[in-house]
PDB file of C-alpha atoms in Angstrom:
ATOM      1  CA  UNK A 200     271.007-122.726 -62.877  1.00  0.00           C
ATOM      2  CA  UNK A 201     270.380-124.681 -65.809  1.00  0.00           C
ATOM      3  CA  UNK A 202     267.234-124.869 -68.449  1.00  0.00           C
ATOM      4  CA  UNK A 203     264.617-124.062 -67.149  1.00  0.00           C
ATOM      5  CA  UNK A 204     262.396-124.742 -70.240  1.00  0.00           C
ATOM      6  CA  UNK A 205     259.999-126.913 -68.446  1.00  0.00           C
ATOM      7  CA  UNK A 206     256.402-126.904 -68.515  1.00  0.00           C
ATOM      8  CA  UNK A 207     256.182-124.836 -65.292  1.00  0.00           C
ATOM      9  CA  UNK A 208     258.346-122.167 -66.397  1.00  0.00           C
ATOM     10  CA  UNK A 209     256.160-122.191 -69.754  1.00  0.00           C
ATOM     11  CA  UNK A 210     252.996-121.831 -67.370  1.00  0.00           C
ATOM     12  CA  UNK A 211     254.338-119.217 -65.310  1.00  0.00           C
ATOM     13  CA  UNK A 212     255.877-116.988 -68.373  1.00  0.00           C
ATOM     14  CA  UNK A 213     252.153-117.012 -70.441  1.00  0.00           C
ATOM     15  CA  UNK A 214     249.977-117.514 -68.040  1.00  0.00           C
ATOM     16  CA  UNK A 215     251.148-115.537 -64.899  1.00  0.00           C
ATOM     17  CA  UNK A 216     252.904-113.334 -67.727  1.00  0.00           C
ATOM     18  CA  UNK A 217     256.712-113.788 -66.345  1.00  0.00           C
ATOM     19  CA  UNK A 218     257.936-111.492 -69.008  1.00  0.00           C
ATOM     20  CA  UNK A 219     260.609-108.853 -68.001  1.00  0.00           C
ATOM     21  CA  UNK A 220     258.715-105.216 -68.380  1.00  0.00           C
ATOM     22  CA  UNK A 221     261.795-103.292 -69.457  1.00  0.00           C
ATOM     23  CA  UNK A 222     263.635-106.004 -71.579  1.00  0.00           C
ATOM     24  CA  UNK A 223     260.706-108.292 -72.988  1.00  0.00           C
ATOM     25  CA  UNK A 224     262.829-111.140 -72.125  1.00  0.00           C
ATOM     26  CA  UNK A 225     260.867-114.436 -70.794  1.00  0.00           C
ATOM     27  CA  UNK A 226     261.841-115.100 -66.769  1.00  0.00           C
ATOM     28  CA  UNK A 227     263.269-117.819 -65.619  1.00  0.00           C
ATOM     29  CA  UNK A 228     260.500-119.542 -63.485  1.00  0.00           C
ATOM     30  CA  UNK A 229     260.478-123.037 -61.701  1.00  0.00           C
ATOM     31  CA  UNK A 230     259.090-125.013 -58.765  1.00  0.00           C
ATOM     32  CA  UNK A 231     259.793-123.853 -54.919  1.00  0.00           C
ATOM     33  CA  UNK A 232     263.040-124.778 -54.427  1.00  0.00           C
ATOM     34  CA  UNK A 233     262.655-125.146 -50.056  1.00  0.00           C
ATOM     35  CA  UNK A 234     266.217-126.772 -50.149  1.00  0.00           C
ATOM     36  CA  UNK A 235     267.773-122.878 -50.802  1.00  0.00           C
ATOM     37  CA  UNK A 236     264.799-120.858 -48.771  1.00  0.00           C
ATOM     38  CA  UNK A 237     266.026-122.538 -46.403  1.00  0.00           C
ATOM     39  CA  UNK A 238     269.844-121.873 -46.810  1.00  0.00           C
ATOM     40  CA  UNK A 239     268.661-118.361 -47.729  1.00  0.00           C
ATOM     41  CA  UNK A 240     266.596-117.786 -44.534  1.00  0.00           C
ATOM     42  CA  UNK A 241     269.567-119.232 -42.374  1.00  0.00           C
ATOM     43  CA  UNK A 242     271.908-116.371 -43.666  1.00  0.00           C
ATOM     44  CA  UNK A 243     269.567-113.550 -43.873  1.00  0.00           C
ATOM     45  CA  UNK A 244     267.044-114.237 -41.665  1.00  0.00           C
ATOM     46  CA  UNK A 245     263.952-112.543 -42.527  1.00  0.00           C
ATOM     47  CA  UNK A 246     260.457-112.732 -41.032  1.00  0.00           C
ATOM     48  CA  UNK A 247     258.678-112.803 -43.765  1.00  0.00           C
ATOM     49  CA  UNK A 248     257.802-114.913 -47.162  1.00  0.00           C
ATOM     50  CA  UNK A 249     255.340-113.792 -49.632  1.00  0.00           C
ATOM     51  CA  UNK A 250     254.171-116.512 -52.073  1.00  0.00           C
ATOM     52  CA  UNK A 251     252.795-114.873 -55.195  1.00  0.00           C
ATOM     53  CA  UNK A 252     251.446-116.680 -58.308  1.00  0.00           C
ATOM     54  CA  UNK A 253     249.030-119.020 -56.458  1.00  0.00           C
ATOM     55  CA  UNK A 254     246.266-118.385 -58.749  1.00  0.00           C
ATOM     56  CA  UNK A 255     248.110-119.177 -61.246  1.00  0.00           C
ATOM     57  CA  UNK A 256     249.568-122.805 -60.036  1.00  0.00           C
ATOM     58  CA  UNK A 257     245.991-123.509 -58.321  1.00  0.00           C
ATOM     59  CA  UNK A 258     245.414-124.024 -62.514  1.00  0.00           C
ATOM     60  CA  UNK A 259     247.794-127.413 -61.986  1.00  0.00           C
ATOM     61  CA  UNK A 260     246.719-130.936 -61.062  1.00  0.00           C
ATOM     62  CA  UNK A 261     250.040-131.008 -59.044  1.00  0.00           C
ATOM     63  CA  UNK A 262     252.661-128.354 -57.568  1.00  0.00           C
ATOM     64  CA  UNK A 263     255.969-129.800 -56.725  1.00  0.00           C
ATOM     65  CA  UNK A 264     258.328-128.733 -54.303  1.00  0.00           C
ATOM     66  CA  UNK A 265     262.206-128.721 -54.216  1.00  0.00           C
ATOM     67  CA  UNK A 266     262.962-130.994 -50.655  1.00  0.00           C
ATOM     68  CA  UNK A 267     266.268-132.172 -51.066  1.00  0.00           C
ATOM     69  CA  UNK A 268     269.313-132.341 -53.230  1.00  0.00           C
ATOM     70  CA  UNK A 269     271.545-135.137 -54.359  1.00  0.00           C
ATOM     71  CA  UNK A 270     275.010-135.102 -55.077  1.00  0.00           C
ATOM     72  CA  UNK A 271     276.378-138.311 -56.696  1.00  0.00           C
ATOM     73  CA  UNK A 272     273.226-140.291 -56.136  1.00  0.00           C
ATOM     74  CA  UNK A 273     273.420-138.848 -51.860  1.00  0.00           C
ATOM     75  CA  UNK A 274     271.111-137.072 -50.766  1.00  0.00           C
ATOM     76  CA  UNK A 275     272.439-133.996 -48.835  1.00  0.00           C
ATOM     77  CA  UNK A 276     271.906-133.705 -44.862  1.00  0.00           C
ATOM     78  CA  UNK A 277     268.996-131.269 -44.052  1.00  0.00           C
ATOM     79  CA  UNK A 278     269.962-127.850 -45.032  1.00  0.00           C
ATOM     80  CA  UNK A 279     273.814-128.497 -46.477  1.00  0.00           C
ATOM     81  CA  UNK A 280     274.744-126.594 -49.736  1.00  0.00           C
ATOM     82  CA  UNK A 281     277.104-127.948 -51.539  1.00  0.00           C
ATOM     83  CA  UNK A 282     280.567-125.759 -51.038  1.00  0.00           C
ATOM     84  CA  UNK A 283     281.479-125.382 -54.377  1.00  0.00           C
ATOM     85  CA  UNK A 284     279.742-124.097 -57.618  1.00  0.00           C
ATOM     86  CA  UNK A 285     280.987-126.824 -59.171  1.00  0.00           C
ATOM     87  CA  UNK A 286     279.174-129.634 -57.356  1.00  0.00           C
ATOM     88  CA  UNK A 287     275.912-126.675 -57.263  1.00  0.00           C
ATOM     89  CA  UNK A 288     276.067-127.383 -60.740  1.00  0.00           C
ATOM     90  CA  UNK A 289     275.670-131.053 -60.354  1.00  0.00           C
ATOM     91  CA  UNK A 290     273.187-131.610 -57.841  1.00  0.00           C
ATOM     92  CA  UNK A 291     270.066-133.260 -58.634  1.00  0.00           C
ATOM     93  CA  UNK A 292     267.094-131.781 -56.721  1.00  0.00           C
ATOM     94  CA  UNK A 293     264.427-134.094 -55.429  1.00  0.00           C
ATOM     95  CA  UNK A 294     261.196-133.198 -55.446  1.00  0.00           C
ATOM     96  CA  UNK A 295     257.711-134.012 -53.815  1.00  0.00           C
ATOM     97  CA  UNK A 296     254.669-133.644 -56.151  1.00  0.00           C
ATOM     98  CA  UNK A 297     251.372-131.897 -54.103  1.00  0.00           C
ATOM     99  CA  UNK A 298     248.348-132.700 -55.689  1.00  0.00           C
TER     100      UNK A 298
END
């Protein structure tokens, strides 16, 4: 959802070469989003997660991670989704910088 022009996505696509193999087209890369892993993980419930890519962020002063979203300016209970694609397309995710 949206631009994800950022400096991350930059990092990821040139350093950590996010570039499609078939296509040539740039992915779209951004920080862990742990508000939808979780959503995810309640609906499909798998075992597993495999991070990849850590070499490539260890290269940051600071990770950030996705913890919560707002929807006008409230912050969502602990793992609610929004309902509608409309209001998905208006959340604001809040995020907490690692160092």
């Amino acid at each position: 959802r949206g631009d994800f022009e950022t400096d991350i996505g930059k990092h990821l696509q040139i350093v950590g070469q996010e570039i499609g193999v078939t296509t040539g087209r740039k992915r779209r890369c951004g920080w862990l989003d742990l508000v939808v892993l979780k959503y995810s993980h309640a609906i499909n419930g798998y075992a597993g997660l495999n991070l990849t890519k850590l070499d490539v962020l260890d290269q940051l002063e600071e990770v950030k991670l996705g913890v919560a979203y707002k929807l006008d300016g409230v912050t969502l209970p602990d793992g609610q989704m929004p309902s509608r694609l409309e209001d998905l397309a208006r959340v604001e995710v809040v995020y907490e910088t690692l160092p």
